[in-house]
């Protein structure tokens, strides 16, 4: 397969690369430094030699994809797929949801690409769930179809966040008074971690950035940061368990996104897995489903590569 441009376009960073026999020339962009995705693509293409310029492309975007118009949920950038195809001279331009792309990577992951959280064993040929916090909360599925897999994009990050303890009742009630509907993404994301800290502190004022909260929690410098992170991981377990039940994800639930790989140890020691399986009569069903953290860099890029390989000539 000739080199094609692939890109994982998130709310905070964009990652572009060339995909052929492998994935090469990966470049990470800070979205805040650019006026739009077109400027990032233009910058990347200008850095390539003329012989390297790809004839086609595939982009994974952090938003729903349907039709020609695309608008990122947590960034505000938008574009026309056909306009971009013509502008950059691509024969084809595929665009899919970023977590659908991450899901496509799962069959290619090896033991060194994941960290197991808890027990369970995947059943072959069963649906797989993918969920992960970053700038937002991504959710997708992978379902078997004969000898191949089909990614199913969704917007499960925007389901209503369910409380599972009395303290979570109070947290969500306080937030509901401020914001109205409290989605899972509202708290289970980078901005959500900061909001969770704010609610626990009983303030609407400035609080540490999400990265600082994580650092303070891991170093035991700030008990409130530790509480916020512990609640974050426990709530994520509840939502991930709901996803597993909804999909019948006996092929496993994989955790992705930009936050969790840096806190793998804390995740393993958290209430995540207990909350994942804590579903009453279906506890035994969920105990059999493995949960694994994807630690491989840029899984969405790998997923895009596999997506294109399955559609060679498309």
Short mmCIF file of C-alpha atoms in Angstrom, two decimals, residues 9-144:
data_model
loop_
_atom_site.label_atom_id
_atom_site.label_comp_id
_atom_site.label_asym_id
_atom_site.label_seq_id
_atom_site.Cartn_x
_atom_site.Cartn_y
_atom_site.Cartn_z
CA UNK A 9 -7.61 14.94 15.48
CA UNK A 10 -8.46 15.47 19.15
CA UNK A 11 -9.71 18.37 21.19
CA UNK A 12 -6.22 19.34 22.42
CA UNK A 13 -3.69 17.69 20.10
CA UNK A 14 -3.60 16.45 16.52
CA UNK A 15 -1.28 13.67 15.38
CA UNK A 16 -0.44 13.28 11.72
CA UNK A 17 1.63 10.54 10.08
CA UNK A 18 2.21 8.57 6.91
CA UNK A 19 0.86 5.04 6.70
CA UNK A 20 2.19 2.47 4.26
CA UNK A 21 3.94 -0.72 5.23
CA UNK A 22 4.26 0.90 8.66
CA UNK A 23 3.49 4.19 10.37
CA UNK A 24 6.18 6.83 10.06
CA UNK A 25 6.87 10.54 10.36
CA UNK A 26 4.46 11.00 13.28
CA UNK A 27 4.14 14.65 14.25
CA UNK A 28 2.13 15.92 17.21
CA UNK A 29 0.54 19.36 16.99
CA UNK A 30 -0.86 21.54 19.79
CA UNK A 31 -4.20 22.63 18.37
CA UNK A 32 -4.09 25.90 20.32
CA UNK A 33 -1.30 27.11 18.04
CA UNK A 34 -3.39 26.83 14.86
CA UNK A 35 -6.49 28.50 13.49
CA UNK A 36 -7.92 25.30 12.07
CA UNK A 37 -7.24 21.77 10.94
CA UNK A 38 -6.46 22.96 7.44
CA UNK A 39 -3.43 24.86 8.75
CA UNK A 40 -2.13 21.73 10.50
CA UNK A 41 -2.52 19.57 7.39
CA UNK A 42 -0.86 22.25 5.27
CA UNK A 43 2.07 22.46 7.67
CA UNK A 44 2.53 18.69 7.66
CA UNK A 45 2.37 18.35 3.88
CA UNK A 46 4.83 21.20 3.36
CA UNK A 47 7.40 19.30 5.42
CA UNK A 48 7.27 16.32 3.05
CA UNK A 49 9.40 15.83 -0.04
CA UNK A 50 7.46 15.96 -3.29
CA UNK A 51 7.85 12.20 -3.75
CA UNK A 52 6.37 11.58 -0.29
CA UNK A 53 3.20 13.59 -0.79
CA UNK A 54 0.30 11.17 -0.25
CA UNK A 55 -2.45 10.77 -2.81
CA UNK A 56 -5.13 9.90 -0.26
CA UNK A 57 -5.87 10.31 3.44
CA UNK A 58 -7.90 9.19 6.44
CA UNK A 59 -8.69 11.27 9.50
CA UNK A 60 -10.06 10.25 12.89
CA UNK A 61 -11.98 13.10 14.51
CA UNK A 62 -13.34 13.60 18.03
CA UNK A 63 -16.98 14.08 17.06
CA UNK A 64 -19.87 12.32 15.31
CA UNK A 65 -19.33 11.76 11.59
CA UNK A 66 -22.26 11.72 9.19
CA UNK A 67 -22.34 13.37 5.79
CA UNK A 68 -19.90 15.89 4.37
CA UNK A 69 -19.78 18.43 7.19
CA UNK A 70 -17.63 17.74 10.26
CA UNK A 71 -17.47 19.79 13.46
CA UNK A 72 -15.31 18.78 16.41
CA UNK A 73 -17.27 18.61 19.66
CA UNK A 74 -14.74 20.10 22.09
CA UNK A 75 -12.82 22.40 19.77
CA UNK A 76 -15.20 24.17 17.43
CA UNK A 77 -13.24 23.48 14.25
CA UNK A 78 -15.27 22.40 11.26
CA UNK A 79 -14.66 21.42 7.66
CA UNK A 80 -16.17 19.88 4.55
CA UNK A 81 -14.72 16.50 3.66
CA UNK A 82 -15.09 17.15 -0.05
CA UNK A 83 -13.56 20.63 0.21
CA UNK A 84 -10.53 19.20 2.01
CA UNK A 85 -10.20 16.39 -0.52
CA UNK A 86 -10.09 18.88 -3.36
CA UNK A 87 -7.96 21.45 -1.57
CA UNK A 88 -5.20 19.01 -0.69
CA UNK A 89 -5.41 17.01 -3.90
CA UNK A 90 -6.44 13.68 -2.36
CA UNK A 91 -8.00 10.99 -4.52
CA UNK A 92 -9.95 9.87 -1.44
CA UNK A 93 -10.41 11.25 2.06
CA UNK A 94 -11.95 8.95 4.67
CA UNK A 95 -13.17 10.49 7.94
CA UNK A 96 -14.28 8.45 10.95
CA UNK A 97 -14.81 8.92 14.66
CA UNK A 98 -11.60 8.83 16.70
CA UNK A 99 -12.73 6.04 19.02
CA UNK A 100 -13.96 3.98 16.08
CA UNK A 101 -10.41 4.29 14.77
CA UNK A 102 -8.99 3.27 18.16
CA UNK A 103 -11.33 0.27 18.15
CA UNK A 104 -9.94 -0.80 14.76
CA UNK A 105 -6.48 -1.05 16.36
CA UNK A 106 -7.53 -3.63 18.96
CA UNK A 107 -7.12 -6.81 16.86
CA UNK A 108 -3.53 -5.73 16.12
CA UNK A 109 -2.52 -5.10 19.75
CA UNK A 110 -0.03 -7.43 21.39
CA UNK A 111 0.58 -8.29 25.07
CA UNK A 112 3.07 -5.42 25.36
CA UNK A 113 0.49 -2.90 24.18
CA UNK A 114 -1.94 -3.31 27.08
CA UNK A 115 -2.04 -3.49 30.87
CA UNK A 116 -4.67 -5.79 32.36
CA UNK A 117 -6.92 -4.34 35.06
CA UNK A 118 -8.48 -7.20 37.04
CA UNK A 119 -9.47 -10.65 35.86
CA UNK A 120 -11.62 -12.14 33.14
CA UNK A 121 -10.88 -13.71 29.77
CA UNK A 122 -12.08 -12.50 26.39
CA UNK A 123 -14.36 -14.78 24.41
CA UNK A 124 -13.46 -15.01 20.71
CA UNK A 125 -15.89 -13.56 18.22
CA UNK A 126 -17.76 -11.42 20.76
CA UNK A 127 -18.24 -7.63 20.76
CA UNK A 128 -15.56 -5.38 22.21
CA UNK A 129 -16.08 -2.04 23.98
CA UNK A 130 -13.70 0.92 23.98
CA UNK A 131 -13.93 3.88 26.34
CA UNK A 132 -11.47 6.53 27.41
CA UNK A 133 -11.15 10.00 28.90
CA UNK A 134 -9.14 12.76 27.28
CA UNK A 135 -10.36 16.22 26.35
CA UNK A 136 -13.74 14.47 26.22
CA UNK A 137 -14.93 10.92 26.89
CA UNK A 138 -14.78 8.68 23.84
CA UNK A 139 -16.84 5.51 23.42
CA UNK A 140 -17.04 3.01 20.58
CA UNK A 141 -17.51 -0.68 19.84
CA UNK A 142 -16.00 -3.33 17.63
CA UNK A 143 -18.28 -6.10 16.41
CA UNK A 144 -17.27 -9.27 14.55
#
